[in-house]
Coordinates of C-alpha atoms and ligand atoms in Angstrom, one line a residue:
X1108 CA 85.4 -44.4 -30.2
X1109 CA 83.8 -47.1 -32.6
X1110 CA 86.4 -49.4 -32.1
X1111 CA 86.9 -51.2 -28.7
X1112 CA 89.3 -53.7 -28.3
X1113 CA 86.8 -56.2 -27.5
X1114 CA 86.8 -59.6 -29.1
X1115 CA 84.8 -59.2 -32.3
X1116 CA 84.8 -59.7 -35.8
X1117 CA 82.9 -56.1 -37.3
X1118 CA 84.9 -54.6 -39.6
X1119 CA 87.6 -51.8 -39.0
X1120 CA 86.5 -49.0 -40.8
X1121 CA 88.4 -46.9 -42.6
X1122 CA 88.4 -43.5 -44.8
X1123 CA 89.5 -43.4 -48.5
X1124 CA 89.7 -39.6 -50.3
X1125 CA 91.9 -39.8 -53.5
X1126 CA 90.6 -37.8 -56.6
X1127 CA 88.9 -40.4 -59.1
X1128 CA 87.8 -37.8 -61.1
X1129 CA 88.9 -34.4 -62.4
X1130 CA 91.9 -33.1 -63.3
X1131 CA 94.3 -34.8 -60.5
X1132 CA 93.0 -38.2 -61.6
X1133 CA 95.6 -38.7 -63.7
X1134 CA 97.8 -39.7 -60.1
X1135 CA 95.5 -39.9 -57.4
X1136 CA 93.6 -42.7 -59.6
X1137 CA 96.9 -44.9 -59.1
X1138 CA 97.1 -43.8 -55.2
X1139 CA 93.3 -45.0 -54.9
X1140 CA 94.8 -48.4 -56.4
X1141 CA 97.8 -48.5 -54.2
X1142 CA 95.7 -48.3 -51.1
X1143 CA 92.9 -50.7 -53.0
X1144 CA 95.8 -52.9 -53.2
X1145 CA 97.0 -52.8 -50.0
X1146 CA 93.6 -53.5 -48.3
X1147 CA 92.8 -56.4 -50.9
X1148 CA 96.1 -58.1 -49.7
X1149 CA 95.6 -57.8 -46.1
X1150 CA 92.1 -59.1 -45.9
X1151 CA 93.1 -61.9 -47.9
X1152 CA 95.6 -62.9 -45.0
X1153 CA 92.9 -63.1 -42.6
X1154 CA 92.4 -58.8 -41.9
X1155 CA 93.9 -57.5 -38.7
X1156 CA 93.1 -59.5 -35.5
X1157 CA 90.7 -61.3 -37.6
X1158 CA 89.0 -58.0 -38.9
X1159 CA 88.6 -57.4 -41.9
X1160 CA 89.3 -53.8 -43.2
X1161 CA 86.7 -51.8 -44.9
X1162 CA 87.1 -48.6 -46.9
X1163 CA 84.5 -45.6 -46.3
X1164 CA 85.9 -44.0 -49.7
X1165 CA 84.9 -40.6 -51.6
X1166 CA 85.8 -39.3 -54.5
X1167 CA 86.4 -35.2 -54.3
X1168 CA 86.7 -34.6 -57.7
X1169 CA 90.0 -32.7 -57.7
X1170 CA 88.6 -29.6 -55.7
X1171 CA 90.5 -29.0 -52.6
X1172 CA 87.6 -27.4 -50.4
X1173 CA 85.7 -31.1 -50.7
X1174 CA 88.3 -32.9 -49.2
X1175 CA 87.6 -30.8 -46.0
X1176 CA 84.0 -31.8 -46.4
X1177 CA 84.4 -35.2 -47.1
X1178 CA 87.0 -35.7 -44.1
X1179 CA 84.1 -34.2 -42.0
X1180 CA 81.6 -36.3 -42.7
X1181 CA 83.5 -39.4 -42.9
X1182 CA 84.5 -38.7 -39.0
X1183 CA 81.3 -37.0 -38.3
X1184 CA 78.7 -39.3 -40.3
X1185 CA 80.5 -42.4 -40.9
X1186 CA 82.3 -42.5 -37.9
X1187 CA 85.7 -42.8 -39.2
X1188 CA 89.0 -41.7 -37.8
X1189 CA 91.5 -43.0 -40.1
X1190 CA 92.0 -41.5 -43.6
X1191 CA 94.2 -42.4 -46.2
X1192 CA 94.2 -39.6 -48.8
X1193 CA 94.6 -36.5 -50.1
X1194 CA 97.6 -35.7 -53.1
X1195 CA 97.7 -31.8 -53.0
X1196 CA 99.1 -29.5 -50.5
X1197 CA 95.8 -27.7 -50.8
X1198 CA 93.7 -30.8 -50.3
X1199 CA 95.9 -32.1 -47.0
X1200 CA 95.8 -28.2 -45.7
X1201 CA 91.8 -28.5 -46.1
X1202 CA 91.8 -32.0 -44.3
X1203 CA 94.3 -30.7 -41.3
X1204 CA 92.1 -28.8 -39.3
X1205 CA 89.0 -31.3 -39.6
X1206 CA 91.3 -33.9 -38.1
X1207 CA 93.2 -31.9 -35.9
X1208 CA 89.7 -30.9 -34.5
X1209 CA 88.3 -34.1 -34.3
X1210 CA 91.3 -35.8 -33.7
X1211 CA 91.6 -38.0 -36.1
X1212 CA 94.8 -39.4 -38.2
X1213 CA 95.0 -38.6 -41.8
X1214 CA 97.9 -40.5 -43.8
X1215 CA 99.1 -38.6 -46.5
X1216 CA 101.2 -40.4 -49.2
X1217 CA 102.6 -37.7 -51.2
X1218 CA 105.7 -36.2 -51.6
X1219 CA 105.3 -32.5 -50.1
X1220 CA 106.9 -29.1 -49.1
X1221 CA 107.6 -29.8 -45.4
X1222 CA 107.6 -27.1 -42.8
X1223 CA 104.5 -29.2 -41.2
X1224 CA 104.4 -31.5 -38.2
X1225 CA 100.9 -32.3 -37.3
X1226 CA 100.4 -35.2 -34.6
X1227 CA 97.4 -36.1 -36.5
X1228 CA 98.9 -36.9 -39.9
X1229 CA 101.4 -39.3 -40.9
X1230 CA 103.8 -38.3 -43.5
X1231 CA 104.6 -41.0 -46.3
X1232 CA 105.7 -39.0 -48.7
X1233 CA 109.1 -36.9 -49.3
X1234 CA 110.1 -33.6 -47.7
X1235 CA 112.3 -31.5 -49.7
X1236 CA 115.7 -33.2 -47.7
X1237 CA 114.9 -36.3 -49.3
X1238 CA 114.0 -34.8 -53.0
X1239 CA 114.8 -31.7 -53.8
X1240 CA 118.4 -31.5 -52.1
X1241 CA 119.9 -34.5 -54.3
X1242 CA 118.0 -33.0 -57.2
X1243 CA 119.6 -29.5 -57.0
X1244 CA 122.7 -31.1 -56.7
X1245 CA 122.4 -33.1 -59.4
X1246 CA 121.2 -30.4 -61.6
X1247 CA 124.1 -27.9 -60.8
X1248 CA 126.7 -30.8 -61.5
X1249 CA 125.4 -31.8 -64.8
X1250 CA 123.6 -29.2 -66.4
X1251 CA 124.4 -26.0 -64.2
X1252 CA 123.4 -23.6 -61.9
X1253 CA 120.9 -21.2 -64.2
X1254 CA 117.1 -22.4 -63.3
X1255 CA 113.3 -21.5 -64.9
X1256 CA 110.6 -22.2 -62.2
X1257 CA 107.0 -23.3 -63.6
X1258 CA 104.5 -24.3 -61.0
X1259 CA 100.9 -25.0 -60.8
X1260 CA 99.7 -22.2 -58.4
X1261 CA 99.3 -23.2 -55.2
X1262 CA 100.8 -23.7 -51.8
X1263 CA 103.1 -26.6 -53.1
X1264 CA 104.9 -25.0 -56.1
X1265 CA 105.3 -21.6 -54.4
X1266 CA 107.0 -23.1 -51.0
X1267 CA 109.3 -26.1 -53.2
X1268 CA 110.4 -23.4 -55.2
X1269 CA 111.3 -21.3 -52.2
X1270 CA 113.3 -24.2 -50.6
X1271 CA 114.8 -24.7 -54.3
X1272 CA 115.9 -21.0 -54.4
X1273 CA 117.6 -21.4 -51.3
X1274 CA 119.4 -24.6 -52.1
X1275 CA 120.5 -23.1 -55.6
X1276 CA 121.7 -19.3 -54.7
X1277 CA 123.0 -20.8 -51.3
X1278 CA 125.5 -22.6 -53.4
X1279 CA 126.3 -20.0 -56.4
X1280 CA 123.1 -21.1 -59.0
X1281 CA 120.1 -18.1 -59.6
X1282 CA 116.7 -17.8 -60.9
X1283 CA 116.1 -16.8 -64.2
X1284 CA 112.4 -17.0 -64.2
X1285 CA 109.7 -18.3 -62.0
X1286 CA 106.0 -18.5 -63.9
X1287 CA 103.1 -19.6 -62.3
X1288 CA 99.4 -21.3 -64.6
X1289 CA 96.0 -22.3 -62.8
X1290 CA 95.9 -25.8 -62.0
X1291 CA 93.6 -26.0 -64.7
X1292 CA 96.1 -24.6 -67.2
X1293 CA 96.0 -26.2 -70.5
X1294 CA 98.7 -26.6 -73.8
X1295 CA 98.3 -23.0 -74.7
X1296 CA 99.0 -21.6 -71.7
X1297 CA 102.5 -23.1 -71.5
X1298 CA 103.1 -21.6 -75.2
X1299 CA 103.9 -18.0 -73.7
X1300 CA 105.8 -19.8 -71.0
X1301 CA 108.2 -22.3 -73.3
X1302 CA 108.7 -19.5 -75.9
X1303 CA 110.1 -17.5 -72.6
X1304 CA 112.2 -20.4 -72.0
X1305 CA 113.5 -21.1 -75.2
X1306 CA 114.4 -16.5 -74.8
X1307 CA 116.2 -16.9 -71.9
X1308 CA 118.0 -20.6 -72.4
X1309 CA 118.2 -21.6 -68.6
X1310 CA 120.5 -24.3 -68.0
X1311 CA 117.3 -26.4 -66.3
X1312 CA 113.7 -25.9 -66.1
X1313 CA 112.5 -26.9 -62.6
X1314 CA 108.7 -27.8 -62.8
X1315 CA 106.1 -28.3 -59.8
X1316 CA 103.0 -28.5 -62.4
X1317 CA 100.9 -31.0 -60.6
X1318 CA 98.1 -33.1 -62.6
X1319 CA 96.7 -32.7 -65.7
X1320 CA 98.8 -29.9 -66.6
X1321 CA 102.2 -31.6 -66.7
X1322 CA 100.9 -33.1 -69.6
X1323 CA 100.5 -30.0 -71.5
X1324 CA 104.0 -28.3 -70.2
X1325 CA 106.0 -31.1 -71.5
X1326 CA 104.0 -31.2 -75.0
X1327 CA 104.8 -27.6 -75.4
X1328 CA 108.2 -28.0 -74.4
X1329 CA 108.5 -30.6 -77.4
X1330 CA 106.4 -28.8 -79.8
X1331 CA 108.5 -25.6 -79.3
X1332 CA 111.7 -28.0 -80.2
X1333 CA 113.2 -27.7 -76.9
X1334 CA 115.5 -30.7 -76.2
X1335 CA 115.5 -32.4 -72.7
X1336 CA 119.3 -33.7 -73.9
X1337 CA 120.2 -30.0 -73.6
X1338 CA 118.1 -28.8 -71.4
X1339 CA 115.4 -31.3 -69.5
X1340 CA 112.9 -30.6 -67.5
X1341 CA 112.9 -32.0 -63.7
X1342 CA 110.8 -32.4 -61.3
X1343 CA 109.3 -33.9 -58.1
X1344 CA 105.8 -34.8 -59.4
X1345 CA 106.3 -35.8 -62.9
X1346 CA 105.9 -40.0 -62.6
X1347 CA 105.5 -42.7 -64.6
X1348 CA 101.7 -42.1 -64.7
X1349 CA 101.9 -38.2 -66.1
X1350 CA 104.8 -39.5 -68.4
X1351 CA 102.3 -42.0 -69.8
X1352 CA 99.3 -39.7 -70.3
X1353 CA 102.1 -37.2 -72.1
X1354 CA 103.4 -40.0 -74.4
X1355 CA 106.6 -41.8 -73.9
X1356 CA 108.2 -39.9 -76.6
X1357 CA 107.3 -36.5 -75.3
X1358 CA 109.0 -37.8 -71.4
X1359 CA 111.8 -39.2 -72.9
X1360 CA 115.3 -37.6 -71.7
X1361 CA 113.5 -35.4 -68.8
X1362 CA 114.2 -36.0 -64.8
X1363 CA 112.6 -36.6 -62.1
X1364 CA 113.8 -37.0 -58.4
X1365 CA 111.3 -39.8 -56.6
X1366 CA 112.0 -42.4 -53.5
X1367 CA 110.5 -44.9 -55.7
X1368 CA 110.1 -45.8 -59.5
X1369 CA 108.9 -48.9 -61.4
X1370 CA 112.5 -50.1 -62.5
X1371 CA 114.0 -50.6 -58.9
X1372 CA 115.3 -54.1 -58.8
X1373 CA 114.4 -55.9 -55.3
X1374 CA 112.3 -58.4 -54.3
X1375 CA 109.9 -56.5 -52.4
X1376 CA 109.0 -54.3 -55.6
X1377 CA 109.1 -57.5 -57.7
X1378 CA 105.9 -58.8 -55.6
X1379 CA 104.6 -55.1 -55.8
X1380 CA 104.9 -54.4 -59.4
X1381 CA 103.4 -57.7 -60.3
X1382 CA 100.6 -57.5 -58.1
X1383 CA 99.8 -54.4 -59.0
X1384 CA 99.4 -55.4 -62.9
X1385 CA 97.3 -58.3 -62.1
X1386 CA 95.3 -56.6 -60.8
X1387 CA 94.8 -53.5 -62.8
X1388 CA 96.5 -54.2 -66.5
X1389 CA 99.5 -54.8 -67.8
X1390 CA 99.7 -51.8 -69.5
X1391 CA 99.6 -49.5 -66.0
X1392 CA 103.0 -48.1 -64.3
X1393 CA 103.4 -48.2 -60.6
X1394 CA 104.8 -45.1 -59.3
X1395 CA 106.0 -43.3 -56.5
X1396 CA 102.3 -42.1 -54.9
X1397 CA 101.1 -45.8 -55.8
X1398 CA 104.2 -46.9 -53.9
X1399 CA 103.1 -44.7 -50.4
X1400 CA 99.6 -45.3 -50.6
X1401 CA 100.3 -49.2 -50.7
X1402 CA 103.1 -49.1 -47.8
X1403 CA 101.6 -46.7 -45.7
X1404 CA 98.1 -49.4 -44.9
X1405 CA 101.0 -52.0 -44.3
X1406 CA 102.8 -49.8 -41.7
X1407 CA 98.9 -49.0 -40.7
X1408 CA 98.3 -52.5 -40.1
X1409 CA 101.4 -53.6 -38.3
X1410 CA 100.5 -50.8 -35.6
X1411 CA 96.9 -51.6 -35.6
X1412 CA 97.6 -55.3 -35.0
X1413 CA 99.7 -54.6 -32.1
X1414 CA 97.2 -51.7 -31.0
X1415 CA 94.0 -53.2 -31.7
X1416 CA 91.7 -50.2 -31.8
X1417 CA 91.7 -47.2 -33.8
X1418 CA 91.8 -44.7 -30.8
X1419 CA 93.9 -41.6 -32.8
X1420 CA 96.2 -41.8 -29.4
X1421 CA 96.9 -45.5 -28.9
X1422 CA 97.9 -45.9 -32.9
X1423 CA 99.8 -43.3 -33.2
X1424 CA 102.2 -44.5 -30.5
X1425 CA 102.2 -47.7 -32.1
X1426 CA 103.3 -45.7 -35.7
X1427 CA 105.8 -43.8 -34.2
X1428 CA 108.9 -45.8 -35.2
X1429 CA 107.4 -48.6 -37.0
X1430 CA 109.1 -49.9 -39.7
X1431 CA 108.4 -51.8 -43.0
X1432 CA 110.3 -53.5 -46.0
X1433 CA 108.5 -51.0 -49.0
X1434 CA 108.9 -51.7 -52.4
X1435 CA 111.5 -48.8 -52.3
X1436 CA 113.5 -50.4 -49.5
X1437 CA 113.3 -50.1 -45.8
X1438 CA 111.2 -47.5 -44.7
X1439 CA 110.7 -45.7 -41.0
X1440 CA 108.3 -43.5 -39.3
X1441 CA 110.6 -41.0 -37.6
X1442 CA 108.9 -40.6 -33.8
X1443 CA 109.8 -37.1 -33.9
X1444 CA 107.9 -35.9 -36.8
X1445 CA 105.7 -38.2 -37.8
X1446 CA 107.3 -38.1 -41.6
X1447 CA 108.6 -41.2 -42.9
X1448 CA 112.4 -42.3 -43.8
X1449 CA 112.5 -42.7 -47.7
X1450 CA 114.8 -43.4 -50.1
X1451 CA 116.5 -40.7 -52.3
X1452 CA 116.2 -41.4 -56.4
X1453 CA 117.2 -39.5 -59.7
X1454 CA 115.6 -41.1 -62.8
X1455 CA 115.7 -40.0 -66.2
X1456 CA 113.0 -41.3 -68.4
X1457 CA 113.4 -43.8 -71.3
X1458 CA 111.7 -44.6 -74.2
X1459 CA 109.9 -47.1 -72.7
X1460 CA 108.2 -45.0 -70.4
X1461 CA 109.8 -46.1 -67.7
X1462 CA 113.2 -44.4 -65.4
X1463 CA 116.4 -45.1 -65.4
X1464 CA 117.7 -44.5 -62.4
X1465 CA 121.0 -42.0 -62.7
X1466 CA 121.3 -41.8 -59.1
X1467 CA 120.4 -43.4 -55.2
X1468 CA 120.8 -43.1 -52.0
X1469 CA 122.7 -45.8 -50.0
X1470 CA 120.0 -46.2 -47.3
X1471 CA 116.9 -44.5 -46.4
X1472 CA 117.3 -40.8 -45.6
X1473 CA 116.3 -39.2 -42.6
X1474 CA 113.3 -37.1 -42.5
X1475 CA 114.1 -33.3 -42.0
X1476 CA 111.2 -31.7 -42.7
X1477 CA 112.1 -28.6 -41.5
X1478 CA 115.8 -28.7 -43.2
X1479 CA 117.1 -28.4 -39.7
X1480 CA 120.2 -30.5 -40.7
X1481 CA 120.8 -28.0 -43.3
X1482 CA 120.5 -24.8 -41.7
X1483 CA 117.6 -22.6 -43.2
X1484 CA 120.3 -20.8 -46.0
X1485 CA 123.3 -23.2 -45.6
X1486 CA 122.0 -24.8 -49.0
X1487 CA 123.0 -28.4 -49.5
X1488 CA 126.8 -28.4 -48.3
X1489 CA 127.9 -31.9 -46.9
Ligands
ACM79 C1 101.8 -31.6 -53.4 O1 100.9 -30.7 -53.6 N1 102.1 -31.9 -52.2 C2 102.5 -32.3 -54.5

């Protein structure tokens, strides 16, 4: 251990691995400034016990393998044990067994497929209870029960859209096409994809395209004349950032399920949103994996004040149960799982860029990461 609980005033040491390059940029940039953020703030206040924190941060370049590297050498080389990182399923599954190993704690603020309970992670983002339930609901009330799967290709995509066929034919909807691209998919090869859509006339197209590529799906979409008012596309990934890179006409009319976008009205998100634009443009959306990143180093540094060291053990105790007033509301780390309490959002994006939000939770929702609440195939009934 680095860290003893000595009086002193070196530095707590912390690791940093969000994609600043590459094709996952386009989100992970804005969780690298959430966390930035977040550590700016806290230092400012005097650090934790008088420490100050200091990121160890690298920059994996959107390839998942390097995240397992980089997690490695940062506990190995640089002596960290806390990382706040990783946005893709791949990327946290190449982190897991380097911390499990070395027993360290990875916080991951990202919304995810669940099904994973690992005492050395904490889980900031959603689990399918808390996104894709309300979504499918939603979906089946308004727009019907007929749904066209398109995912990136990888471990994400392929397990949301399993929990998503459950949910749907569980309560009477179908699939009517599942199509998977590389994560490195570009424009033309959604064309084949849209033109399948606009054959088959789903009554909702449910994407998990992650990145770059949710840029190009929803400018095909458009340029094929497909009409979110009719038929929109949703999602779980698609934020404010991807519907800026896309163009705010190209968004406009399409739905996304989130715990947290810009619009919510609060004087938590208030503080955040302002903050956040001060210090990096006017011009830049927060978003939902902003939102984690920053919240999750608060709940961090509430534990580590009352812990005082950054032995895995001793911290994670002090996690378990913590709570903190988010941007998003209240939020709770559930001491069973190690998955957070979120809220549960539908937005539809306006003109502007920005969500309105169609529908909310009244309170934070439980974490059920492994649907147990639900039953496996009892779909969303209740
Ligand atoms: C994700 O890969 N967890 C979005």
């Amino acid at each position: 251990m680095l860290n003893h609980p000595q009086a002193t005033s070196a530095p707590w040491r912390i690791g940093v691995l969000f994609s600043r390059t590459g094709f996952m940029s386009v989100i992970e940039e804005t969780q690298y400034q959430g966390t930035q953020l977040a550590i700016e703030e806290i230092n400012a206040a005097g650090g934790i016990c008088g420490r100050e924190l200091v990121p160890v941060a690298y920059d994996p370049g959107s390839d998942s393998i390097a995240y397992g590297h980089f997690a490695k050498r940062l506990m190995i080389e640089d002596d960290v044990n806390a990382i706040f990182g990783c946005y893709t399923s791949s990327s946290r599954k190449a982190v897991l067994p380097v911390v499990e190993r070395l027993n360290g704690l990875l916080w991951y603020p990202t919304l995810y497929e669940g099904f994973e309970a690992s005492p050395n992670v904490i889980y900031t983002g959603a689990s399918p209870n808390q996104n894709s339930l309300s979504l499918c609901r939603y979906l089946m009330d308004n727009y019907g029960g007929r749904f066209y799967f398109v995912g990136s290709d990888y471990i994400y995509p392929r397990e949301s859209n399993r929990v998503m066929r459950e949910l749907l034919t569980a309560n009477g909807g179908s699939v009517v096409g599942e199509r998977y691209v590389s994560v490195h998919a570009r424009w033309q090869d959604f064309l084949p994809i849209v033109q399948d859509i606009r054959r088959v006339k789903p009554d909702v197209v449910f994407s998990t395209v992650v990145g770059d590529s949710t840029v190009y799906l929803y400018q095909a979409y458009a340029n094929v004349g497909l009409d979110p008012k009719m038929m929109p596309i949703a999602s779980l990934t698609t934020t404010e950032a991807e519907i800026a890179a896309m163009g705010h006409d190209v968004g406009e009319g399409h739905i996304t399920a989130a715990s947290y976008f810009q619009g919510i009205e609060g004087h938590a998100n208030d503080c955040f949103v302002s903050r956040y634009k001060k210090r990096f443009g006017n011009d830049v959306s927060t978003n939902m994996c902003a939102e984690a990143s920053y919240f999750q180093m608060y709940l961090f540094a509430r534990a580590l004040e009352q812990a005082n060291t950054l032995d895995t053990e001793v911290l994670r105790a002090m996690v378990l149960g913590i709570s903190f007033d988010a941007p998003q509301g209240a939020v709770t780390v559930d001491p069973m799982s190690g998955h957070t309490d979120l809220w549960t959002r539908i937005g539809r994006a306006n003109r502007k860029g920005q969500f309105d939000i169609i529908n909310e939770s009244r309170e934070a929702v439980h974490a059920d990461p492994f649907l147990i609440g639900y039953g496996r195939a009892a779909g969303y009934a209740g």
